[in-house]
PDB file of C-alpha atoms in Angstrom:
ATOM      1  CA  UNK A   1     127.727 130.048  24.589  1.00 45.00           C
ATOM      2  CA  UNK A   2     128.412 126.863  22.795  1.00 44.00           C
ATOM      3  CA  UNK A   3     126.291 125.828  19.702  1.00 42.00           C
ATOM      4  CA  UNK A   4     125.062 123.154  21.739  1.00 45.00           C
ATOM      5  CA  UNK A   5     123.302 125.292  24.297  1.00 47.00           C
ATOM      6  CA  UNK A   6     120.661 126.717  22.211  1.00 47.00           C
ATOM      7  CA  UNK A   7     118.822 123.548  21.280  1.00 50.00           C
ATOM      8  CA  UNK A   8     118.807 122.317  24.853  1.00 49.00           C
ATOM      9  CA  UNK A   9     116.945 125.981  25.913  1.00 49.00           C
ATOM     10  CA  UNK A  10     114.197 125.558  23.951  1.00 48.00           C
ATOM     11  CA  UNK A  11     113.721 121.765  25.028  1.00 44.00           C
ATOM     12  CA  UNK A  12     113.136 124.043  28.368  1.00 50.00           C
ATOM     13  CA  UNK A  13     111.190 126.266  27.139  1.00 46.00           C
ATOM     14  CA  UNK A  14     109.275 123.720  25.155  1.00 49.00           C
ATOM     15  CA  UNK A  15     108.828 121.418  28.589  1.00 52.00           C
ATOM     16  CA  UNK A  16     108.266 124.830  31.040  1.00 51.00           C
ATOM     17  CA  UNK A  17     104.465 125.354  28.710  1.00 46.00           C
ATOM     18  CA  UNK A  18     103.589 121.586  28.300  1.00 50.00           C
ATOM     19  CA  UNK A  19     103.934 121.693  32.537  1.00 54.00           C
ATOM     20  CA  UNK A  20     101.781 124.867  32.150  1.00 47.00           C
ATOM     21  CA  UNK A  21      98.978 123.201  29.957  1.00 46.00           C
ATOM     22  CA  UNK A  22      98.922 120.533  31.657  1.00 47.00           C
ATOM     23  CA  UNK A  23      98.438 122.537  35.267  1.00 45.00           C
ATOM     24  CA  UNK A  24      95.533 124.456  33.462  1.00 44.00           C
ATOM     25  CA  UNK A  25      93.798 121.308  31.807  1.00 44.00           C
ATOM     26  CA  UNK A  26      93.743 119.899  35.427  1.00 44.00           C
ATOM     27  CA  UNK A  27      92.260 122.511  36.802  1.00 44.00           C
ATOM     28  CA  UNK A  28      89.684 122.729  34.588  1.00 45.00           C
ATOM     29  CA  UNK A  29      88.656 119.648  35.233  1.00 43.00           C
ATOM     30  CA  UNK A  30      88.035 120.486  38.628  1.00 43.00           C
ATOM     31  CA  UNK A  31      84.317 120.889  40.469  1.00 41.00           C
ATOM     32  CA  UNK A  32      85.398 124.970  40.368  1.00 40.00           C
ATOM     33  CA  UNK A  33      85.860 125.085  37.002  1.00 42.00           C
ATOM     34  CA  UNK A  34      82.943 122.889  35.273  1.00 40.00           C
ATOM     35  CA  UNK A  35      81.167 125.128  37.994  1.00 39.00           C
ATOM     36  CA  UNK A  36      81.578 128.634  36.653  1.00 40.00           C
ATOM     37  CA  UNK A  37      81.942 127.090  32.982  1.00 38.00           C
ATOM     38  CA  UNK A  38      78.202 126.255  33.392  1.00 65.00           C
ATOM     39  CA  UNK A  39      77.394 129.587  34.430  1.00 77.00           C
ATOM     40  CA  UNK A  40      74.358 130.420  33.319  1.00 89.00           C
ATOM     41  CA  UNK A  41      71.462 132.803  32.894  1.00 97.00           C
ATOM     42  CA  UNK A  42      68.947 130.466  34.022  1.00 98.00           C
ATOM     43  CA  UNK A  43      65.418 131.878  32.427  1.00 98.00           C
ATOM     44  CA  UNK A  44      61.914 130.330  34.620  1.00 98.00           C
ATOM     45  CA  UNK A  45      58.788 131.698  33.313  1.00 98.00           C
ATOM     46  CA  UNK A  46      55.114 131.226  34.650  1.00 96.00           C
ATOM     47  CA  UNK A  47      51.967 132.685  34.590  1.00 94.00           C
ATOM     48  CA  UNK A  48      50.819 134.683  37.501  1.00 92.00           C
ATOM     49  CA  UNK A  49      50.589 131.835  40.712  1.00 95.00           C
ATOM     50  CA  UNK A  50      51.296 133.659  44.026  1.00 95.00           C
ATOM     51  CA  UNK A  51      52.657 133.022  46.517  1.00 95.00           C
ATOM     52  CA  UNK A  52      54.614 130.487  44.587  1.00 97.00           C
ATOM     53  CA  UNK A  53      55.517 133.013  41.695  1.00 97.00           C
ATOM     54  CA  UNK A  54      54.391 136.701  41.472  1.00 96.00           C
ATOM     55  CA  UNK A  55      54.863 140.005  40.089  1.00 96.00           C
ATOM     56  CA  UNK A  56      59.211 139.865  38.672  1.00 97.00           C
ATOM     57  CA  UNK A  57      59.203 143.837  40.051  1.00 96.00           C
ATOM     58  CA  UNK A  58      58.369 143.089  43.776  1.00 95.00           C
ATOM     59  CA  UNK A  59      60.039 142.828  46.709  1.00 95.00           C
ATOM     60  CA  UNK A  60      58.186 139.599  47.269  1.00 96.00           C
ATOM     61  CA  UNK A  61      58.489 137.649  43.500  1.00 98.00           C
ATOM     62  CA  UNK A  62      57.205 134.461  44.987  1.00 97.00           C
ATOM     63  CA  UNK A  63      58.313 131.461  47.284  1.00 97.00           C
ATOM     64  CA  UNK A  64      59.745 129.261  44.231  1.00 98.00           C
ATOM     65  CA  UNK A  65      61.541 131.909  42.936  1.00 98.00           C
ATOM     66  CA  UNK A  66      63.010 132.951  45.998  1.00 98.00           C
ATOM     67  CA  UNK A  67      64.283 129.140  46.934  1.00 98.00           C
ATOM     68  CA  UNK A  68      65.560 129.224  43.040  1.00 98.00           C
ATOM     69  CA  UNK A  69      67.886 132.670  43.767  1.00 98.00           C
ATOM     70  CA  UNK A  70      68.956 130.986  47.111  1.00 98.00           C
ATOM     71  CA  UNK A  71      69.690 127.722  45.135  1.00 98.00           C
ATOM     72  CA  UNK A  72      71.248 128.979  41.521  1.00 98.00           C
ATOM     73  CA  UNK A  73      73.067 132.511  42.694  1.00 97.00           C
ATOM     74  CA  UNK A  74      75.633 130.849  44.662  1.00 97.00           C
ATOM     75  CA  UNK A  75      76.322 128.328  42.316  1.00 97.00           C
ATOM     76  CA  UNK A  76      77.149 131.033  40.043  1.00 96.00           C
ATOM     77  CA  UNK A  77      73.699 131.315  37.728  1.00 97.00           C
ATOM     78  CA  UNK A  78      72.049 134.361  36.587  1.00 97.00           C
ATOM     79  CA  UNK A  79      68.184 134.221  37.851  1.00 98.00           C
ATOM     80  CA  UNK A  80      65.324 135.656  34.771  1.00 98.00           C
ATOM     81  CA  UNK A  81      62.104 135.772  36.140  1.00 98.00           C
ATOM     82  CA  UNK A  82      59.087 136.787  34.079  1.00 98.00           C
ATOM     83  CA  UNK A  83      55.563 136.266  33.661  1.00 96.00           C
ATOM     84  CA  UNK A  84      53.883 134.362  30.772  1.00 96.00           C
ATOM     85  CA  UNK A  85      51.007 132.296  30.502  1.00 94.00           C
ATOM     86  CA  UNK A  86      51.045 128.953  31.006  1.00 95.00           C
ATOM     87  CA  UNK A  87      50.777 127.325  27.576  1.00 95.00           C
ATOM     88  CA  UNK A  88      53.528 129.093  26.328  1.00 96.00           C
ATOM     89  CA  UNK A  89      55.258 128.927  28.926  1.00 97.00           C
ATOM     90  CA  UNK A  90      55.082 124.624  28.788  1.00 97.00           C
ATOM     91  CA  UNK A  91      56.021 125.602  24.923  1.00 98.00           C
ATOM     92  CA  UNK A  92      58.861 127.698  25.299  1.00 98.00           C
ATOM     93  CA  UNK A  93      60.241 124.839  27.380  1.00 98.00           C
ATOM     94  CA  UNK A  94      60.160 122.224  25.484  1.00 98.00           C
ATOM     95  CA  UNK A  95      61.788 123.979  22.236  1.00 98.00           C
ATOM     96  CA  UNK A  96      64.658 125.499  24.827  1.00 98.00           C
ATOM     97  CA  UNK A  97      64.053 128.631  24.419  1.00 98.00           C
ATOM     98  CA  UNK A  98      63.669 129.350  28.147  1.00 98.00           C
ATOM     99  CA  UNK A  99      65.198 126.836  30.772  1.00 98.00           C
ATOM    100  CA  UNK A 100      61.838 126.146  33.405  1.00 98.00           C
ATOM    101  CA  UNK A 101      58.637 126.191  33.945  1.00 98.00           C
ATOM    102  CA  UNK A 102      57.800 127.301  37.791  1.00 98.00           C
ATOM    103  CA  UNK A 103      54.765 125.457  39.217  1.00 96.00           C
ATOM    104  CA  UNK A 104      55.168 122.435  36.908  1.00 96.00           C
ATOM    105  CA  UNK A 105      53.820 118.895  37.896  1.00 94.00           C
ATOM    106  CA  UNK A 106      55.267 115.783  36.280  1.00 94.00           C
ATOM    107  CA  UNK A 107      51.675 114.799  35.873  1.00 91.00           C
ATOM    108  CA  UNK A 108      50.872 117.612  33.295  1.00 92.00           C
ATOM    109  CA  UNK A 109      54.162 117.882  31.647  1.00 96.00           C
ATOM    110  CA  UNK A 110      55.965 113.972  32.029  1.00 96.00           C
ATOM    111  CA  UNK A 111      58.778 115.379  29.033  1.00 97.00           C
ATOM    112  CA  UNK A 112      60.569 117.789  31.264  1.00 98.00           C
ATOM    113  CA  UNK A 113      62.965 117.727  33.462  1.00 98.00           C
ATOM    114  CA  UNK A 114      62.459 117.122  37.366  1.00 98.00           C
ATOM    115  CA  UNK A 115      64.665 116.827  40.542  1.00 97.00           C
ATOM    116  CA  UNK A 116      63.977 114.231  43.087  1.00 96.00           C
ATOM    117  CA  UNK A 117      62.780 116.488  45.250  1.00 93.00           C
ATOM    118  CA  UNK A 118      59.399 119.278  44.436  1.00 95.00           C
ATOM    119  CA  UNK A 119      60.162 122.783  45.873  1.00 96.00           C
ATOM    120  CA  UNK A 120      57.500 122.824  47.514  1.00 94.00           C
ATOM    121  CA  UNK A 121      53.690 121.254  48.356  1.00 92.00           C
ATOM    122  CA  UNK A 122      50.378 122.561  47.176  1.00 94.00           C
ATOM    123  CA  UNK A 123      46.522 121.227  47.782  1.00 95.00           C
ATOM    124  CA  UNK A 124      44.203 122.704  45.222  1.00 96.00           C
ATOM    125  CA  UNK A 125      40.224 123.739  45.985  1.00 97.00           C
ATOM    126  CA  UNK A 126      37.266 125.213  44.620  1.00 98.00           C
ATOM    127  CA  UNK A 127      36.662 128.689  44.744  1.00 97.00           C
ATOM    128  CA  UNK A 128      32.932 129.653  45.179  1.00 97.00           C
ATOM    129  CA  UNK A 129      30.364 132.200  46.415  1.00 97.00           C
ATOM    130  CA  UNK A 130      29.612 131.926  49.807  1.00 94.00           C
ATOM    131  CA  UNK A 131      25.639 133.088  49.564  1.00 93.00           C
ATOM    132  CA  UNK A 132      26.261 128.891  47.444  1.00 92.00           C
ATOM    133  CA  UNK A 133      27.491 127.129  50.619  1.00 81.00           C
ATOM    134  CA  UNK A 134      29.119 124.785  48.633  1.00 90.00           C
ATOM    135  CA  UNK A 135      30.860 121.623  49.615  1.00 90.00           C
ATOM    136  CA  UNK A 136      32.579 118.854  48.391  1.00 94.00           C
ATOM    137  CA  UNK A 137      32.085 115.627  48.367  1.00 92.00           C
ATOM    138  CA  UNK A 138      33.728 113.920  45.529  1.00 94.00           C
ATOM    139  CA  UNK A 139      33.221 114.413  41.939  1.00 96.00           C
ATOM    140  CA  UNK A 140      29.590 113.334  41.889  1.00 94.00           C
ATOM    141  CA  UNK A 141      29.017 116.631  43.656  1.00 94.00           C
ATOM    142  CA  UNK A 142      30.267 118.639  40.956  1.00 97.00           C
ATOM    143  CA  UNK A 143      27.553 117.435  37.763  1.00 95.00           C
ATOM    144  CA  UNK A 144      25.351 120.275  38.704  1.00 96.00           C
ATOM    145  CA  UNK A 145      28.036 122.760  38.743  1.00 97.00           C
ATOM    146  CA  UNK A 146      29.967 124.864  35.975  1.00 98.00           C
ATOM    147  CA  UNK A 147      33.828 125.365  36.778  1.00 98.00           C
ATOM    148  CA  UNK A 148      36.130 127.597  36.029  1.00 98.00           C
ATOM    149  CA  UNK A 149      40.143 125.689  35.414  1.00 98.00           C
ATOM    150  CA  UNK A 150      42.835 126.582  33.726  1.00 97.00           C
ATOM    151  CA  UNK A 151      44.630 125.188  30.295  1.00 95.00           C
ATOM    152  CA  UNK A 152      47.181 122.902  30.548  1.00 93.00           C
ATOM    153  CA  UNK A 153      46.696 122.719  34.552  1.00 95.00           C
ATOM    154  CA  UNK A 154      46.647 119.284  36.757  1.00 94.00           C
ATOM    155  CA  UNK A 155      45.583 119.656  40.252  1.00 96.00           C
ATOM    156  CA  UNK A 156      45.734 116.727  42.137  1.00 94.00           C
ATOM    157  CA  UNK A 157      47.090 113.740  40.335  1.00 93.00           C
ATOM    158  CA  UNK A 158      44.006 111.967  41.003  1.00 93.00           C
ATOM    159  CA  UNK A 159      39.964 112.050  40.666  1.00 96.00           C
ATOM    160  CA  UNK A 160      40.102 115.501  39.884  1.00 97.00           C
ATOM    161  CA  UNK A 161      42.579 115.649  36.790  1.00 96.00           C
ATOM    162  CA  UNK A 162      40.635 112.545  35.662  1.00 97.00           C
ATOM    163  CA  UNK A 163      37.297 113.850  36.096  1.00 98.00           C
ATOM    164  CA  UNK A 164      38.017 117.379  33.962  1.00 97.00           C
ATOM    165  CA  UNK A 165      39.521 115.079  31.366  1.00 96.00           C
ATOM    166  CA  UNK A 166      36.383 113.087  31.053  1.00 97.00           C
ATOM    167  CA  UNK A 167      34.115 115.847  30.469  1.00 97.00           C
ATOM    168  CA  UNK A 168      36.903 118.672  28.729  1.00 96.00           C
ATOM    169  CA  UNK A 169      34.307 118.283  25.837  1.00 97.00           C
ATOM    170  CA  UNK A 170      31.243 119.762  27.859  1.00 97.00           C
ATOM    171  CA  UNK A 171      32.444 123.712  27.486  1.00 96.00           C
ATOM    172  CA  UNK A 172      29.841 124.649  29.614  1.00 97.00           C
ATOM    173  CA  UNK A 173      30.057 122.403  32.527  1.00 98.00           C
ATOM    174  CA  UNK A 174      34.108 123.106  32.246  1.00 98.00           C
ATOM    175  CA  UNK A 175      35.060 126.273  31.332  1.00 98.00           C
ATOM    176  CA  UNK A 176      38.949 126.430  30.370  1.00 97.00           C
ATOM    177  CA  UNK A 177      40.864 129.965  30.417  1.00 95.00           C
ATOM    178  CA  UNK A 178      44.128 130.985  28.813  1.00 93.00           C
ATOM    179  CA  UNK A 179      46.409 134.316  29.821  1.00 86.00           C
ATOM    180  CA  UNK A 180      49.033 134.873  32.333  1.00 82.00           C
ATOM    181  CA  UNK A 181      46.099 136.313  34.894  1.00 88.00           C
ATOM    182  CA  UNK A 182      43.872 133.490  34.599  1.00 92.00           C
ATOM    183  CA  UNK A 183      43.528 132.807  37.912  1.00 94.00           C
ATOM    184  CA  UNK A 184      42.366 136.392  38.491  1.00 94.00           C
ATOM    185  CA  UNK A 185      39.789 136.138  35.673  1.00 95.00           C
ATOM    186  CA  UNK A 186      38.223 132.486  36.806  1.00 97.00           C
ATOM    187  CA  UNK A 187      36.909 134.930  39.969  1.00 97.00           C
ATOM    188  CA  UNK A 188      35.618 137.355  37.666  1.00 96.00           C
ATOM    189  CA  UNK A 189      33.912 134.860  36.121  1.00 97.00           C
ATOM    190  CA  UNK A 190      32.410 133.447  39.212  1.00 97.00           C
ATOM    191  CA  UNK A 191      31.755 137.193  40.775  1.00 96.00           C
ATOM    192  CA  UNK A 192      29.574 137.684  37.569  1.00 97.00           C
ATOM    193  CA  UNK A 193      27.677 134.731  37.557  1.00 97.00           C
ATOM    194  CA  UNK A 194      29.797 133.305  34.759  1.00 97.00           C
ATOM    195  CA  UNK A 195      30.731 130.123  36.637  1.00 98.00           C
ATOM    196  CA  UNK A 196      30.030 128.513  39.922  1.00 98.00           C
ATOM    197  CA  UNK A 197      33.066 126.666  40.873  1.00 98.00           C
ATOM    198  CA  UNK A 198      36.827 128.282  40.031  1.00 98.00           C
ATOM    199  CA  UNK A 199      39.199 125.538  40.252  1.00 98.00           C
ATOM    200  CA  UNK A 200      43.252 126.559  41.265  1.00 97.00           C
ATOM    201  CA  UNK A 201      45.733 125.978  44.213  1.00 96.00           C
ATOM    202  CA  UNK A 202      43.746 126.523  47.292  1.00 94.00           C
ATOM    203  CA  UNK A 203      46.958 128.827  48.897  1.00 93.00           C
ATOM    204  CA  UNK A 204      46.583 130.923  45.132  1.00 95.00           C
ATOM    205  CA  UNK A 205      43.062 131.021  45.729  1.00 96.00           C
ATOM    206  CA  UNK A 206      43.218 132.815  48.815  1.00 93.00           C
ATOM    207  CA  UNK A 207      46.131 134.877  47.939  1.00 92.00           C
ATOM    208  CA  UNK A 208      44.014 136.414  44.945  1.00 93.00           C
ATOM    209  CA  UNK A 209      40.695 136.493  47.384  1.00 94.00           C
ATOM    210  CA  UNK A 210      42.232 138.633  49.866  1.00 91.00           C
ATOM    211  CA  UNK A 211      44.039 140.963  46.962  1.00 88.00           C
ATOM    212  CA  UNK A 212      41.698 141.383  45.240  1.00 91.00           C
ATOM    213  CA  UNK A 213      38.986 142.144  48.557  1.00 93.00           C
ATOM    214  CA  UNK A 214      36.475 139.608  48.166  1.00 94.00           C
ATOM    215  CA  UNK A 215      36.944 137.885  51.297  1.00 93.00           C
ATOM    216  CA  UNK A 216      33.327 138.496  52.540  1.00 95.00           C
ATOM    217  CA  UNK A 217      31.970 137.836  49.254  1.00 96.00           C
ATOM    218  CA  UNK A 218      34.095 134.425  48.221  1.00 96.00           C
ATOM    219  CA  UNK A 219      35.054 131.531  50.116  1.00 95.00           C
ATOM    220  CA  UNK A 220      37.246 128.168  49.181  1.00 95.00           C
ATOM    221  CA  UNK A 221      37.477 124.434  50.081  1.00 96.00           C
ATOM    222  CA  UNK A 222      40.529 122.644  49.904  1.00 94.00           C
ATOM    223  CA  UNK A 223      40.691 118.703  47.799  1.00 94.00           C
ATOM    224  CA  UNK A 224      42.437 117.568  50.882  1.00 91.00           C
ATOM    225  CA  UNK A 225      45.219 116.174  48.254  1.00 92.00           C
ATOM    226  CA  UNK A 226      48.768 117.290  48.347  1.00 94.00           C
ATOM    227  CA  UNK A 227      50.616 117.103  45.611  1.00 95.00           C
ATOM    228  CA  UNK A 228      54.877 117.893  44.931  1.00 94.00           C
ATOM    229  CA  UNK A 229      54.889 121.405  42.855  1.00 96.00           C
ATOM    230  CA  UNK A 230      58.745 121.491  40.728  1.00 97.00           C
ATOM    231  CA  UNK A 231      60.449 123.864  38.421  1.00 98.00           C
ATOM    232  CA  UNK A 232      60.752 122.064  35.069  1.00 98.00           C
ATOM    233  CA  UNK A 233      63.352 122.008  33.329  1.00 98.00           C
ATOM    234  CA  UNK A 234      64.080 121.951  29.402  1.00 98.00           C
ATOM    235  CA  UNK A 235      64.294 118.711  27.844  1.00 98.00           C
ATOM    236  CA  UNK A 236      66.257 120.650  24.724  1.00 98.00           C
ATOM    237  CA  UNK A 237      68.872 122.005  26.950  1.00 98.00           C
ATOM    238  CA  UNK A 238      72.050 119.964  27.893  1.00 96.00           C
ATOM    239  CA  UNK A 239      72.777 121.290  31.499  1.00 96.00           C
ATOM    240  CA  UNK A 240      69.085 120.682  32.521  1.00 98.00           C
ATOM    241  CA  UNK A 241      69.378 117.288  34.451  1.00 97.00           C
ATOM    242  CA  UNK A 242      72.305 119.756  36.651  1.00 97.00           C
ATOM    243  CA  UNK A 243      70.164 122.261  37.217  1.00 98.00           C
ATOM    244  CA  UNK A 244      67.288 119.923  38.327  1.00 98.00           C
ATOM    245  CA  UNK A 245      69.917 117.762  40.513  1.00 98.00           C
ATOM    246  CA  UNK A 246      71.244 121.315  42.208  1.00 98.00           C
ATOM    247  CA  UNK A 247      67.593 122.403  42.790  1.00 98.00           C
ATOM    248  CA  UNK A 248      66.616 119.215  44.485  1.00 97.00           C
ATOM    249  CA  UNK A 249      69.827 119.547  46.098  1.00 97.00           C
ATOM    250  CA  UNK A 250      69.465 122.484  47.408  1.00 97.00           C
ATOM    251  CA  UNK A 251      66.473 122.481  48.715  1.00 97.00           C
ATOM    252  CA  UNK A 252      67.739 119.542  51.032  1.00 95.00           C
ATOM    253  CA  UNK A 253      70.654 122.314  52.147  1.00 96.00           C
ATOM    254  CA  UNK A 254      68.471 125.121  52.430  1.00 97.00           C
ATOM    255  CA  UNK A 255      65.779 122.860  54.855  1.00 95.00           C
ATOM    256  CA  UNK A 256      68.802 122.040  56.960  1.00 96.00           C
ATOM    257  CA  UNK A 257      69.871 125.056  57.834  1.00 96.00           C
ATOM    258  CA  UNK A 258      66.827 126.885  58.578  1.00 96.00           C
ATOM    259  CA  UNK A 259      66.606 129.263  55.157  1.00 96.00           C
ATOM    260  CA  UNK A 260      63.678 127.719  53.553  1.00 96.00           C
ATOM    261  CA  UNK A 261      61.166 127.614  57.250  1.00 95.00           C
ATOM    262  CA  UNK A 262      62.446 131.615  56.699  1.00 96.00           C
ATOM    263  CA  UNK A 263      61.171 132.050  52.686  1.00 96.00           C
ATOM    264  CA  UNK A 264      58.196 130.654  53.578  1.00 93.00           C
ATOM    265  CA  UNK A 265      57.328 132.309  56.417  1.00 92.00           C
ATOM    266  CA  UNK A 266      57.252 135.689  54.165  1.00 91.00           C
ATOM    267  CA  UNK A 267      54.732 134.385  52.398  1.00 89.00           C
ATOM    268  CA  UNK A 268      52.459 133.308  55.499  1.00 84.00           C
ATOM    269  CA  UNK A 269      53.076 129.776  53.978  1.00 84.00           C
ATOM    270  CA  UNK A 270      54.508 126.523  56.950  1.00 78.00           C
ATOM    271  CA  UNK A 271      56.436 123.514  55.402  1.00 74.00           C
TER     272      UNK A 271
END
C-alpha cells in the first residue's frame, strides 16, 4: 500500500456517512417520520356527559371518546381518558397541562383549539317533573321557574345562553352547580323540590333519567336547537392545531366508511 492510499480511504469513508446522514435527514422529513415523532399521549378530560363521555373503566367510555381512539390510535397517539369537572377541566386546558376538553363548544371556550368539523351534534332541553307538565315556549316561559345549569356550560348558542347570562345574578331563579356529576345532582335537585327546571343535553338527560330509574317520575323537552359539540384542544400546546386538523379529519374518514353510523349505534344515538 502506497502512502497515497490512506488519505484517499478516508475521503471514502468520510463521503460513505455524509450519504448516510443525508439518507436519514430525508427520511425524517417524511409524512412517516414527523408522524411517529409527534407521537403522543394525548390526555381529554371531562366531567361526567354520557353518552358522549362516560365512566374511563367501561366497556362503553362514551361516543367522543370512542371516535377519538378510532381517530388518534392509528395515527400513532396514546388515548388518556378521565373524568374531571368541567371548570377545571376548561383550566387545565388552557395552561397545557392536559391536551382537550371533550364536549367543548367554541361558544363557551372561543381560546381553544377546534377542527372544522364538531364530532358530533347535540340539542339541549329541560329536565322536569312530569306531575309539572311543563312546556316550552321561549324564554318568557321560564320567569316563573327556578333552573338547575351547569358552570361554565353553553347550550344552544342562542336565546338560551343569552337568557342565563342575563339573569346569572338571580341565584335563585338560576341555580349553577360545580363537580364532575353535576348533571346527576341538577335531578336530585329537581327530585327534591330544589329546582323546577334542570337544564343539560337533552340525549344526557335521558341517559341519566333512565340510569338512574326515574323514567316514570321525570320527563324532558328538547330546545329544538342543534348545535356542533368538539374536543378542544390546548391553546399552550404546539401540536394542537394537528391534532384538531386529524380529528376533523378523521371524522370525514370514519363517516365514509361506515365506522362512525357503527359507534353511534352503541350508544342508541343516529347521525
Amino acid at each position: 500500500m502506497s502512502c497515497h492510499e490512506e488519505p484517499e480511504t478516508g475521503r471514502q469513508t468520510s463521503s460513505t456517512l455524509s450519504r448516510f446522514l443525508i439518507l436519514i435527514t430525508l427520511l425524517c422529513l417524511s409524512p412517516f417520520c414527523r408522524s411517529e415523532a409527534r407521537a403522543e399521549t394525548i390526555k381529554l378530560r371531562a366531567d361526567l356527559w354520557c353518552p358522549y363521555n362516560c365512566d374511563p373503566d367501561s366497556d362503553k367510555p362514551g361516543l367522543i371518546v370512542e371516535i377519538a381512539r378510532a381517530i388518534f390510535i392509528p395515527a400513532g397517539h396514546t388515548v388518556d381518558y378521565q373524568v374531571m369537572p368541567w371548570s377545571r377541566t376548561l383550566n387545565e386546558v388552557r395552561k397545557g397541562h392536559i391536551s382537550g376538553a371533550i364536549g367543548a363548544l367554541p361558544s363557551e371556550a372561543p381560546d381553544l383549539i377546534y377542527g372544522a368539523n364538531p364530532v358530533a351534534q347535540d340539542e339541549s332541553g329541560f329536565a322536569f317533573k312530569r306531575d309539572m307538565a311543563f312546556t316550552y315556549h321561549g324564554t318568557d316561559s321560564l320567569a316563573p321557574y327556578r333552573i338547575a345549569t351547569i358552570q361554565d356550560y353553553n347550550y344552544d348558542d342562542g336565546e338560551i345562553d343569552a337568557y342565563l347570562r342575563k339573569h346569572a345574578q338571580n341565584t335563585t331563579h338560576i341555580q349553577v352547580n360545580t363537580g364532575g356529576q353535576a348533571g346527576v345532582a341538577n335531578l336530585r335537585k329537581l327530585l327534591a323540590g330544589r329546582v323546577d327546571l334542570a337544564l343539560d343535553s337533552r340525549a344526557v338527560l335521558a341517559y341519566l333519567i333512565h340510569q338512574e330509574h326515574l323514567d316514570q317520575e321525570i320527563g324532558t323537552v328538547g330546545l329544538g336547537r342543534l348545535v356542533g359539540v368538539h374536543i378542544g384542544f390546548s391553546p399552550a400546546l404546539a401540536d394542537s392545531k394537528n391534532l384538531a386538523d386529524l380529528l376533523s379529519s378523521g371524522v370525514d374518514r370514519l363517516r365514509q366508511q361506515g365506522e362512525l353510523a357503527a359507534i353511534l349505534a352503541r350508544y342508541g344515538v343516529k347521525e
